[in-house]
Amino acid sequence: MPDWLHRQAELQPDGLALLVAGDPSSTRDERCWTFAELDAAATALAERLRAAGVRPGQTVAVLAANEPGYVVLIHALIRAGAVLVPLNVRLTPAELAWQVADSGADWLIYGQGFGETAAAVAATLPAPKSAVAVGPAIPPSPAPAMPPAAEAAGQPGRAPAPATPVPSHAKGWPCLLSLAGLASDLLMAGAATQGPVQAPCAMASAGGATTTSAGPTAPPSTGDTGAAAVPASAAVPSPASTAGLRAAIDLAAPHCIIYTSGTTGRPKGAVLTYGNHFWSAVQSALNLGLHRDDRWLCCVPLFHVSGLSIVFRSAIYGIPMVLHRRFDPAAVNASIERHRVTVISVVATMLQRMLDERGPRPYPEHLRCVLLGGGPAPRPLLEACAARGTPVVQTYGMTETASQFATLAPADALRKLGSAGKPLFFNRLRIVDERGRDLPPGQVGEIAVQGPTVSPGYHRRPDATGRAWREGWFHTGDLGYLDEEGYLYVADRRDDLIISGGENVYPAEVEAVLLAHPAVEEAGVVGVPDPEWGQVPVAVVRLREPHLDAAPDAGLGSGRHAVPEAGRTPAPVREVQPGRTPVPAPEAEPGRISTPAPGVRPDRTSAPAAPARDPERSRASAPVLAAQPSRYGLPAPDPARHPSPVTEEALLRFCAERLARYKVPRRVLFTSEPLPRTASGKLQRHVLRQRLGSA
């Protein structure tokens, strides 16, 4: 089929394609591009990549944060016929080096601020094939040069011996390219915005004046670049007119290799085809609808499948993408208003911070869909959004399914609160037991999926592919169940399941209860070995800022990296002594837990007999909205009526009033550092287990 971006440039050359949001208090650094401009920049960059030596079929790793050049590069690599390997900028050089080597990348393109990291990655790999640091003017045949770090140190341009193991099939480091050097002048064509962008960006005509839907205006400001905007009416060059560039898209061809975080061992590279991305976009539109005035805000990383999917939805739907360089709740809230955003993709922690920053004010009516991914969301968060009319739609998906696989239809958002919905139109889903047999509604089992969005397998990992893809179904490793109407409820990761005394304990369920406490900002629950029960749950909690004096630094790391650095021993979690700083405790009424759907109790009859339980601690929970935490904009408990301190005993008592006894954490440990998460916001419980294990 035709190149998606180029086809939109033919259909609506003056249509707004990309808007890069700036400071919410100013419009100075906001810029936008039409489809014609973005298309022309992608073609020009593809030509430069070819001149630098990039050839069809080669693999190109990209280390960059959210920036307009990254969007252009994604489209340029399609036309160059290269396979993209987006790298997580939060990883250490050692972790990045493994992925670069495992992917067999021929090139490593780094974005602004990542030159030193790219050089460090190259330095950990075997002797170089060649390395080029490309400046603004790219010679037809780039001469070998030293990597930036070696050049700065005056050292020979040969990497030292590898500092960490690399895959045995690695053939040498990739060539280094600077994204700024490749594309900085191409990106100057974007027009600076003038006030709220509600119509296509103003483009300069040949005479220097600008034309908008409202008529001629003064010439636009060019910001700090000093570059004038280019006419949108200029002829759109066809990719086919440039020899060697790909003009059409083969849906069966591989587009990218995205490395998953995994729970054990090295990460695996999931191969996604163009067809995976295309059918994901088509199915999402069938479920959510497609409006002519839609604008999709992207504040998730472009190196993640969620961010990448927004780039392609923009090109396939022909709608603008509003790109944020990083997530800032105030900036995102302001952008929703200013740029009339209609759809946004976030994870629970991001949405929570957005509500904190916005306060009780409802979102504008033009915001029609908040897609919520990254794992099961806390029930109090969903109920608070429902109370204020925020249109939250839960999704279920992963890298291997090219983002969304199942999504709750907007009409069911309130009726099926907590559900991830039904599989998208062309997808199928089953709940199976250990032998692959289908389970009845209400019974928890492994989620197995099938459909055109599912990856064909893992890169260079036939063993892992064979274990996960069986008889035409991808076995996700996630646990969940279907209700009587076929709606999916995600319980947890199979690898995170805690079996205590023969009973299944789902960490997400216990975490949801802890998150209902108004003093708790983050909570993670993992199983630790126990000689009597096999495993017992232990909670790690980070308190909200007003209560941080009750939680000294637990040494869980800075949270910058998704996993600990190679060779570094994780610091142990230190306990907080009971009875420290008194802060209000929540009301005593029981709160609602998150996992079961209304009227559905997961069947656990196949589990061995459970230990005796305290009947007072096993009573069913009843929903009490008034007891939800104040961070969601709902009433907080009165400190005068509830003076109990936030101590380990207080949180254990809070859980005991809401959970069966065997689910109550054996210990609650405190940390002042953010809990480890993936780029999509998923809690990395295996990292917590590693760090607790070293205590």
XYZ file of C-alpha atoms in Angstrom:
695
model
C 0.000 0.000 0.000
C 1.143 3.637 -0.364
C 3.444 5.183 2.201
C 1.061 6.439 4.884
C 2.585 9.857 5.450
C 3.079 10.552 1.749
C -0.533 9.607 1.014
C -1.763 12.117 3.597
C 0.507 14.755 2.052
C -1.229 14.106 -1.268
C -4.726 14.182 0.251
C -4.336 17.138 2.612
C -0.982 18.872 2.106
C -1.974 21.850 4.276
C -3.431 19.708 7.057
C -1.777 19.901 10.460
C 0.348 16.794 11.051
C 2.629 17.526 14.006
C 2.523 20.101 16.762
C 5.315 20.192 19.322
C 4.011 21.654 22.567
C 6.137 24.053 24.570
C 5.997 25.796 27.914
C 2.334 26.058 28.989
C 2.877 29.726 29.934
C 4.297 30.706 26.537
C 3.950 29.887 22.843
C 7.537 30.818 22.002
C 8.886 27.306 21.586
C 5.815 25.714 20.022
C 6.156 24.647 16.400
C 4.030 22.755 13.920
C 4.318 20.995 10.582
C 1.782 20.218 7.871
C 1.628 16.824 6.213
C 3.391 18.276 3.166
C 6.226 19.635 5.298
C 6.618 16.480 7.332
C 6.561 14.379 4.178
C 9.215 16.513 2.482
C 11.430 16.379 5.589
C 11.092 12.595 5.770
C 12.096 12.190 2.133
C 15.072 14.529 2.531
C 16.228 12.716 5.673
C 15.858 9.337 3.945
C 18.115 10.619 1.169
C 20.696 11.720 3.739
C 20.574 8.355 5.441
C 21.208 6.691 2.121
C 24.097 9.082 1.437
C 25.566 8.191 4.832
C 25.494 4.519 3.869
C 22.215 3.182 5.294
C 20.933 0.419 3.015
C 17.596 -1.420 2.743
C 17.355 -4.305 5.189
C 19.881 -2.853 7.620
C 18.995 -2.328 11.255
C 19.123 1.146 12.776
C 19.047 1.616 16.552
C 17.819 5.009 17.762
C 18.650 6.546 21.135
C 16.541 9.673 21.452
C 13.854 11.247 23.600
C 10.654 12.817 22.291
C 11.631 15.423 19.713
C 10.307 16.339 16.255
C 13.402 14.910 14.601
C 12.492 11.485 15.982
C 9.080 11.635 14.279
C 10.723 12.562 10.968
C 13.302 9.800 11.434
C 10.622 7.144 11.979
C 9.099 7.978 8.596
C 12.497 8.380 6.920
C 13.616 4.911 7.981
C 10.498 3.469 6.322
C 11.530 5.050 3.026
C 15.122 3.943 3.503
C 13.898 0.367 3.987
C 15.676 -0.003 7.341
C 14.452 -1.799 10.454
C 14.031 0.460 13.486
C 15.271 -0.496 16.969
C 13.999 2.160 19.406
C 16.098 2.244 22.569
C 14.889 3.126 26.039
C 16.814 6.251 27.086
C 16.412 5.313 30.762
C 18.666 2.282 30.447
C 22.344 2.182 31.352
C 25.032 2.021 28.637
C 25.605 -1.644 29.484
C 21.920 -2.472 29.042
C 21.740 -0.477 25.821
C 24.869 -2.184 24.491
C 23.263 -5.583 24.948
C 20.214 -4.567 22.929
C 22.265 -2.882 20.197
C 24.427 -5.983 19.839
C 21.557 -8.454 20.087
C 19.613 -6.612 17.385
C 22.629 -6.701 15.075
C 22.266 -2.961 14.509
C 24.386 -1.543 11.717
C 23.778 2.054 12.815
C 23.177 3.902 16.049
C 21.521 7.303 15.653
C 21.504 9.416 18.793
C 19.360 12.405 19.627
C 20.089 15.638 21.405
C 21.848 15.108 24.720
C 22.735 11.443 24.111
C 26.093 11.723 22.338
C 28.126 10.663 25.368
C 25.774 7.767 26.110
C 25.992 6.595 22.492
C 29.780 6.707 22.673
C 29.701 4.754 25.938
C 27.471 2.146 24.307
C 29.881 1.828 21.391
C 32.829 1.545 23.785
C 31.371 -1.568 25.428
C 31.026 -3.409 22.121
C 33.765 -5.228 20.172
C 36.184 -3.468 17.804
C 34.448 -1.095 15.405
C 33.586 -1.721 11.805
C 33.592 2.037 11.353
C 32.169 5.019 13.132
C 30.953 8.290 11.715
C 29.910 11.415 13.535
C 27.800 13.177 10.939
C 27.522 16.964 11.028
C 25.032 19.261 9.315
C 26.608 18.705 5.896
C 26.717 15.007 5.121
C 29.355 13.974 2.575
C 28.294 11.388 -0.016
C 30.833 8.952 1.400
C 31.438 9.656 5.096
C 34.982 9.105 6.247
C 35.633 7.010 9.348
C 35.937 9.082 12.480
C 36.379 8.581 16.186
C 33.366 8.223 18.480
C 32.636 11.436 20.393
C 33.966 10.248 23.747
C 37.260 8.989 22.330
C 37.713 12.097 20.217
C 37.160 14.367 23.215
C 39.715 12.443 25.243
C 42.286 12.507 22.453
C 42.342 8.726 22.311
C 42.643 6.567 19.204
C 39.323 5.853 17.577
C 39.213 2.230 18.633
C 36.976 1.031 21.413
C 38.452 -0.563 24.523
C 37.807 -4.195 25.330
C 34.180 -4.932 26.180
C 33.364 -4.093 29.785
C 30.275 -6.302 29.851
C 29.251 -9.477 28.021
C 27.618 -9.056 24.640
C 25.803 -11.632 22.504
C 28.104 -14.055 20.744
C 26.647 -13.144 17.366
C 27.630 -9.470 17.714
C 29.927 -8.495 14.836
C 31.093 -5.090 15.995
C 29.751 -1.758 17.008
C 27.399 0.169 14.758
C 28.193 3.370 12.936
C 27.236 6.439 14.953
C 25.051 9.173 13.469
C 23.843 12.383 15.085
C 20.131 13.049 14.589
C 20.741 16.773 15.043
C 23.432 16.666 12.391
C 21.167 14.790 10.030
C 17.949 16.711 10.417
C 18.340 20.028 12.270
C 18.022 22.172 9.156
C 15.118 20.082 7.854
C 13.151 20.793 11.019
C 13.512 24.562 10.631
C 10.652 24.481 8.155
C 8.085 24.085 10.925
C 6.116 27.260 11.542
C 6.110 28.860 14.979
C 2.615 28.906 16.401
C 0.751 32.121 16.996
C -1.753 31.759 19.820
C -3.939 28.682 20.287
C -3.488 26.294 17.392
C -7.024 25.415 16.346
C -6.524 25.486 12.581
C -3.707 24.311 10.320
C -0.469 26.151 11.000
C 0.214 29.364 9.118
C 2.616 28.760 6.248
C 4.701 31.398 4.509
C 3.844 32.154 0.918
C 6.384 33.159 -1.714
C 5.894 36.828 -0.828
C 6.730 36.345 2.848
C 3.209 36.948 4.171
C 1.271 34.075 5.634
C -2.099 32.659 4.828
C -4.467 30.912 7.198
C -8.081 29.920 7.005
C -8.879 33.381 8.359
C -6.918 35.212 5.662
C -3.518 36.954 5.338
C -1.560 37.831 8.471
C 1.869 39.153 9.325
C 4.932 36.978 8.671
C 5.337 34.364 11.403
C 8.001 34.450 14.031
C 10.676 31.854 13.503
C 11.732 31.528 17.135
C 15.411 30.908 17.785
C 16.128 29.190 14.498
C 15.908 32.241 12.284
C 14.443 30.087 9.524
C 11.404 31.037 7.506
C 8.534 28.635 7.042
C 8.131 26.967 3.664
C 5.015 27.069 1.469
C 2.684 24.183 2.155
C 1.420 24.427 -1.390
C 4.801 23.416 -2.800
C 4.748 20.304 -4.927
C 4.831 17.166 -2.831
C 7.756 15.042 -4.028
C 6.944 11.399 -4.563
C 9.199 8.902 -2.797
C 9.205 6.945 -6.044
C 10.823 9.879 -7.790
C 13.955 9.409 -5.708
C 15.756 6.279 -6.819
C 16.482 3.825 -4.064
C 13.829 5.022 -1.598
C 10.882 2.835 -0.751
C 7.605 4.152 -2.194
C 5.199 1.526 -0.857
C 4.673 -0.359 2.380
C 4.681 -4.157 2.540
C 2.456 -5.097 5.469
C 4.291 -8.399 5.937
C 7.722 -6.787 6.213
C 9.323 -6.200 9.625
C 9.226 -2.584 10.727
C 10.904 -2.613 14.129
C 12.383 -4.637 16.958
C 11.249 -3.409 20.387
C 12.843 -4.902 23.470
C 10.509 -5.925 26.254
C 11.487 -5.532 29.873
C 10.751 -9.112 30.828
C 10.672 -10.472 34.371
C 13.666 -12.809 34.189
C 16.861 -12.901 32.182
C 17.761 -10.630 29.286
C 15.071 -8.617 27.496
C 13.618 -10.081 24.304
C 13.259 -8.183 21.044
C 9.687 -8.384 19.770
C 9.495 -8.063 15.985
C 6.590 -5.921 14.766
C 5.546 -5.771 11.134
C 3.941 -2.900 9.241
C 0.770 -4.985 9.243
C 0.814 -5.176 13.046
C 0.844 -1.368 13.227
C -1.731 -0.918 10.451
C -4.313 -3.294 11.874
C -3.797 -1.874 15.355
C -4.707 1.578 14.031
C -7.693 0.277 12.056
C -9.108 -1.663 15.006
C -8.637 1.245 17.396
C -10.620 3.506 15.066
C -13.407 0.925 14.797
C -13.666 0.840 18.585
C -13.153 4.489 19.556
C -14.474 6.142 16.429
C -12.626 8.662 14.283
C -13.572 12.341 14.264
C -12.446 14.927 11.756
C -11.286 17.276 14.528
C -9.392 14.615 16.510
C -5.996 15.504 17.973
C -3.968 12.856 19.769
C -1.613 14.007 22.523
C 1.586 12.000 22.905
C 3.385 12.406 26.240
C 4.520 8.785 26.387
C 7.984 7.921 25.022
C 8.355 7.484 21.271
C 10.724 4.593 21.957
C 7.794 2.727 23.495
C 5.185 0.929 21.410
C 2.508 3.261 22.761
C 4.273 6.369 21.475
C 5.183 4.701 18.187
C 1.548 3.720 17.639
C 0.453 7.366 17.977
C 2.907 8.364 15.222
C 1.283 5.836 12.897
C -2.285 6.661 13.917
C -1.582 10.277 13.011
C -0.332 9.262 9.562
C -3.041 6.673 8.867
C -5.963 8.702 10.243
C -4.714 12.023 8.890
C -4.989 13.755 12.275
C -2.468 15.919 14.167
C -0.206 14.503 16.844
C 0.487 16.906 19.704
C 3.957 15.892 20.890
C 5.318 16.637 24.354
C 9.045 16.278 24.885
C 8.436 14.842 28.343
C 5.550 14.271 30.681
C 4.699 17.240 32.863
C 1.179 17.208 34.339
C 0.755 20.989 34.225
C 1.946 21.171 30.624
C -0.279 18.277 29.561
C -3.347 19.751 31.258
C -2.684 23.116 29.633
C -2.145 21.487 26.247
C -5.482 19.683 26.428
C -7.169 23.074 26.747
C -4.976 25.127 24.426
C -4.630 22.662 21.563
C -8.120 21.173 21.841
C -6.823 17.662 22.385
C -9.488 14.978 21.939
C -7.514 11.777 22.697
C -4.598 11.157 25.040
C -2.698 7.997 26.014
C -1.434 7.707 29.607
C -0.760 5.195 32.359
C -2.281 5.284 35.829
C 0.567 7.153 37.520
C 0.459 9.869 34.851
C -3.308 10.283 35.088
C -3.054 10.436 38.865
C -0.565 13.324 38.643
C -2.736 15.102 36.075
C -5.713 14.973 38.446
C -3.541 16.170 41.321
C -2.403 19.180 39.320
C -5.827 20.039 37.901
C -7.756 19.829 41.147
C -11.562 19.591 41.090
C -11.985 21.265 37.668
C -13.469 18.892 35.046
C -11.767 18.449 31.713
C -13.258 20.206 28.667
C -15.898 18.417 26.630
C -13.661 18.149 23.563
C -11.476 15.630 25.443
C -13.474 12.559 24.475
C -11.087 9.725 25.338
C -8.342 9.112 27.910
C -6.768 5.796 26.949
C -5.410 4.202 30.115
C -2.817 1.439 29.755
C 0.214 0.110 31.581
C -1.556 -2.523 33.675
C -4.578 -2.695 35.968
C -5.569 0.742 37.275
C -6.411 1.387 40.943
C -10.154 1.249 41.435
C -10.239 4.535 43.395
C -8.642 6.325 40.452
C -11.265 4.991 38.049
C -14.108 5.891 40.389
C -12.745 9.392 40.914
C -12.509 9.902 37.139
C -16.065 8.639 36.745
C -17.258 11.004 39.468
C -15.840 14.041 37.672
C -16.800 12.878 34.188
C -13.292 12.196 32.892
C -13.731 9.860 29.863
C -11.303 7.114 30.858
C -11.149 4.032 28.647
C -9.059 1.138 29.932
C -6.949 -0.869 27.519
C -5.008 -4.098 27.577
C -2.011 -4.640 25.358
C 1.732 -5.069 25.234
C 4.690 -4.723 22.922
C 3.975 -8.108 21.352
C 0.480 -6.954 20.318
C 1.538 -3.574 18.873
C -0.081 -1.672 21.753
C -3.835 -2.135 22.280
C -5.306 -5.607 21.972
C -8.482 -5.206 24.002
C -10.094 -1.866 24.796
C -13.216 -0.931 26.685
C -15.738 0.763 24.415
C -16.543 4.325 25.562
C -20.202 3.356 26.080
C -19.139 0.726 28.648
C -16.677 2.916 30.564
C -18.964 3.347 33.597
C -20.915 0.096 33.399
C -17.745 -2.023 33.313
C -15.469 0.027 35.525
C -12.177 -1.822 35.980
C -12.502 -3.946 32.846
C -10.100 -3.803 29.902
C -13.045 -4.435 27.594
C -13.306 -6.915 24.746
C -10.769 -7.825 22.052
C -10.638 -5.362 19.180
C -12.544 -6.286 16.047
C -10.147 -8.720 14.338
C -8.616 -10.120 17.543
C -9.490 -13.188 19.578
C -8.831 -13.933 23.246
C -9.019 -16.973 25.504
C -8.476 -17.710 29.193
C -6.660 -21.017 29.543
C -5.263 -23.264 32.254
C -1.779 -24.779 32.442
C -2.712 -27.367 29.781
C -4.142 -24.822 27.373
C -7.790 -25.699 28.092
C -10.413 -22.955 28.054
C -11.674 -21.826 31.463
C -15.238 -20.734 32.226
C -16.234 -17.145 33.058
C -15.033 -15.917 36.428
C -12.104 -18.332 36.663
C -8.595 -16.884 36.575
C -6.170 -18.273 34.012
C -3.561 -17.190 31.478
C -4.582 -14.752 28.759
C -3.901 -16.146 25.258
C -4.428 -13.939 22.207
C -4.579 -14.203 18.426
C -4.970 -11.622 15.683
C -3.304 -9.459 13.017
C -1.682 -7.180 15.608
C 0.265 -10.014 17.262
C 4.018 -10.087 16.639
C 5.374 -12.989 14.562
C 7.930 -13.712 17.294
C 11.091 -12.676 19.106
C 14.239 -11.642 17.277
C 16.857 -14.399 17.325
C 15.006 -16.222 20.118
C 13.386 -19.344 18.616
C 13.239 -20.958 22.048
C 11.281 -18.097 23.626
C 9.115 -17.802 20.517
C 8.275 -21.493 20.668
C 7.291 -21.273 24.329
C 5.033 -18.242 23.903
C 3.502 -18.973 20.468
C 1.716 -22.298 20.608
C -0.844 -23.649 18.122
C -1.442 -20.218 16.667
C -1.961 -18.453 20.018
C 0.365 -16.084 21.840
C 0.430 -16.926 25.545
C 0.964 -13.575 27.243
C 2.007 -14.664 30.718
C -0.711 -12.389 32.113
C -3.483 -13.664 34.355
C -7.080 -12.593 33.991
C -10.649 -13.733 33.613
C -13.759 -13.017 31.572
C -17.102 -12.121 33.078
C -20.382 -13.585 31.858
C -20.572 -10.981 29.065
C -17.069 -11.662 27.790
C -15.368 -8.569 29.253
C -11.746 -9.010 30.241
C -10.439 -8.284 33.728
C -6.656 -8.421 34.116
C -5.484 -9.827 37.441
C -1.683 -9.870 37.287
C 1.447 -11.255 35.697
C 1.776 -15.005 36.070
C 5.409 -14.544 37.141
C 4.294 -12.124 39.873
C 1.643 -14.438 41.343
C 2.198 -15.192 45.039
C 1.137 -18.630 46.305
C 0.846 -18.508 50.072
C -0.308 -21.618 51.899
C -1.892 -22.904 48.695
C -3.865 -19.703 48.070
C -3.268 -17.378 45.116
C -2.458 -13.796 46.081
C -2.577 -11.267 43.227
C -0.184 -8.386 43.960
C -2.265 -5.866 41.978
C -5.240 -6.510 44.256
C -3.214 -5.840 47.418
C -1.551 -2.796 45.804
C -4.966 -1.359 44.952
C -5.967 -1.502 48.607
C -2.751 0.214 49.728
C -3.242 2.897 47.067
C -6.661 3.645 48.541
C -4.889 5.056 51.596
C -4.588 8.841 51.174
C -0.973 8.913 52.401
C 0.275 6.319 49.890
C 1.704 7.537 46.582
C 3.044 4.213 45.255
C 2.819 0.617 46.381
C 4.438 -2.584 45.181
C 3.732 -6.067 46.531
C 5.962 -9.096 45.949
C 6.282 -12.571 47.362
C 9.236 -13.552 49.543
C 10.130 -17.094 50.645
C 8.653 -18.312 53.924
C 9.433 -21.663 55.554
C 5.862 -22.179 56.764
C 3.689 -20.780 53.957
C 6.000 -21.120 50.954
C 5.633 -17.428 50.157
C 4.224 -14.422 51.951
C 3.401 -10.993 50.498
C 5.597 -8.033 51.411
C 4.717 -4.451 50.460
C 7.065 -1.590 49.543
C 5.389 1.811 49.892
C 6.300 5.369 48.964
C 4.297 7.987 50.829
C 2.969 11.212 49.399
C 5.134 14.310 49.794
C 3.471 15.727 52.939
C 4.326 12.466 54.721
C 7.825 11.796 53.400
C 9.370 12.532 56.792
C 7.912 9.184 57.875
C 9.833 7.350 55.144
C 13.621 7.667 55.041
C 15.527 6.745 51.903
C 15.190 3.012 51.453
C 17.950 2.781 48.877
C 15.747 1.473 46.074
C 17.612 3.533 43.482
C 16.909 6.812 41.741
C 14.179 5.437 39.503
C 15.986 6.744 36.418
C 16.764 3.289 35.113
C 14.168 0.633 34.352
C 16.426 -2.101 35.768
C 19.532 -2.006 37.980
C 22.850 -1.343 36.317
C 24.769 -4.424 35.307
C 27.195 -5.469 37.993
C 25.647 -3.212 40.630
C 24.342 -4.803 43.793
C 20.904 -3.371 44.549
C 20.716 -1.557 47.849
C 18.513 -3.205 50.467
C 15.189 -1.815 51.597
C 15.391 -0.380 55.079
C 12.429 -0.528 57.395
C 10.754 2.386 59.112
C 10.446 1.911 62.835
C 6.792 1.969 63.940
C 5.409 5.021 65.626
C 7.269 7.756 63.761
C 5.482 10.791 62.356
C 1.703 10.857 63.006
C -0.437 11.666 59.946
C -4.165 11.128 59.379
C -5.355 7.634 58.649
C -8.329 6.955 56.367
C -11.856 6.366 57.538
C -12.469 2.989 59.055
C -15.115 1.813 56.593
C -13.941 -0.914 54.214
C -12.995 0.095 50.668
C -13.451 -1.611 47.354
C -10.743 -3.835 45.930
C -9.877 -3.732 42.259
C -9.661 -7.171 40.749
C -13.122 -8.777 40.691
C -15.851 -7.393 38.464
C -19.220 -6.666 40.041
C -20.967 -9.954 40.732
C -17.971 -12.094 39.685
C -15.707 -13.875 42.103
C -12.698 -15.599 40.549
C -12.947 -19.351 41.039
C -10.038 -20.721 43.046
C -11.537 -24.113 43.890
C -8.650 -25.889 42.190
C -6.148 -24.495 44.686
C -5.059 -26.554 47.719
C -6.771 -25.948 50.995
C -6.020 -22.553 52.478
C -4.816 -21.948 56.012
C -7.391 -21.011 58.620
C -8.478 -17.371 58.358
C -9.721 -14.876 60.866
C -13.425 -14.423 59.945
C -13.311 -10.792 61.035
C -10.585 -10.149 58.433
C -12.269 -12.155 55.675
C -15.543 -10.256 55.489
C -16.628 -9.090 52.035
C -15.747 -5.532 51.126
C -18.366 -2.899 50.443
C -17.836 0.101 48.157
C -17.522 3.408 49.992
C -16.719 6.289 47.652
C -16.354 8.795 50.471
C -13.306 6.956 51.770
C -11.303 7.374 48.572
C -8.013 9.278 48.804
C -7.898 13.038 48.442
C -5.259 12.867 45.701
C -8.052 11.966 43.281
C -9.972 15.143 44.125
C -12.406 13.472 46.550
C -12.876 14.250 50.263
C -10.042 13.354 52.616
C -10.583 12.040 56.156
C -10.844 14.564 58.979
C -7.541 14.538 60.936
C -9.371 15.435 64.137
C -11.536 12.317 63.869
C -8.796 9.962 62.623
C -5.520 10.758 64.395
C -3.851 7.363 63.834
C -0.269 7.611 62.475
C 0.919 6.134 59.208
C 3.105 3.346 60.495
C 3.653 -0.199 59.375
C 1.006 -1.319 61.863
C -1.472 1.276 60.593
C -1.137 0.171 56.969
C -1.326 -3.500 57.920
C -4.490 -2.784 59.880
C -5.862 -0.850 56.909
C -5.269 -3.867 54.660
C -6.658 -6.329 57.221
C -9.977 -4.464 57.247
C -10.281 -4.896 53.468
C -8.586 -8.171 52.548
C -8.685 -11.816 53.499
C -6.059 -12.594 56.085
C -3.782 -14.556 53.747
C -3.607 -11.537 51.391
C -2.463 -9.060 54.038
C 1.255 -8.227 53.643
C 3.516 -9.759 56.248
C 5.577 -6.559 56.297
C 5.310 -2.998 54.941
C 8.627 -1.376 54.043
C 9.009 2.297 53.168
C 11.093 4.090 50.542
C 11.449 7.714 49.479
C 12.472 6.779 45.913
C 10.033 6.091 43.044
C 9.360 2.412 42.527
C 11.002 0.842 39.443
C 8.793 0.979 36.361
C 9.051 0.302 32.655
C 8.693 3.041 30.051
C 4.964 2.268 29.860
C 4.548 2.745 33.607
C 4.283 -0.908 34.554
C 5.637 -1.712 37.982
C 8.713 -3.934 37.796
C 8.075 -6.297 40.648
C 10.995 -8.517 39.667
C 13.321 -5.590 40.425
C 11.713 -5.208 43.838
C 12.199 -8.913 44.452
C 15.871 -8.625 43.530
C 16.397 -5.688 45.847
C 14.502 -7.261 48.716
C 16.483 -10.445 48.204
C 19.755 -8.587 48.798
C 18.541 -7.039 52.050
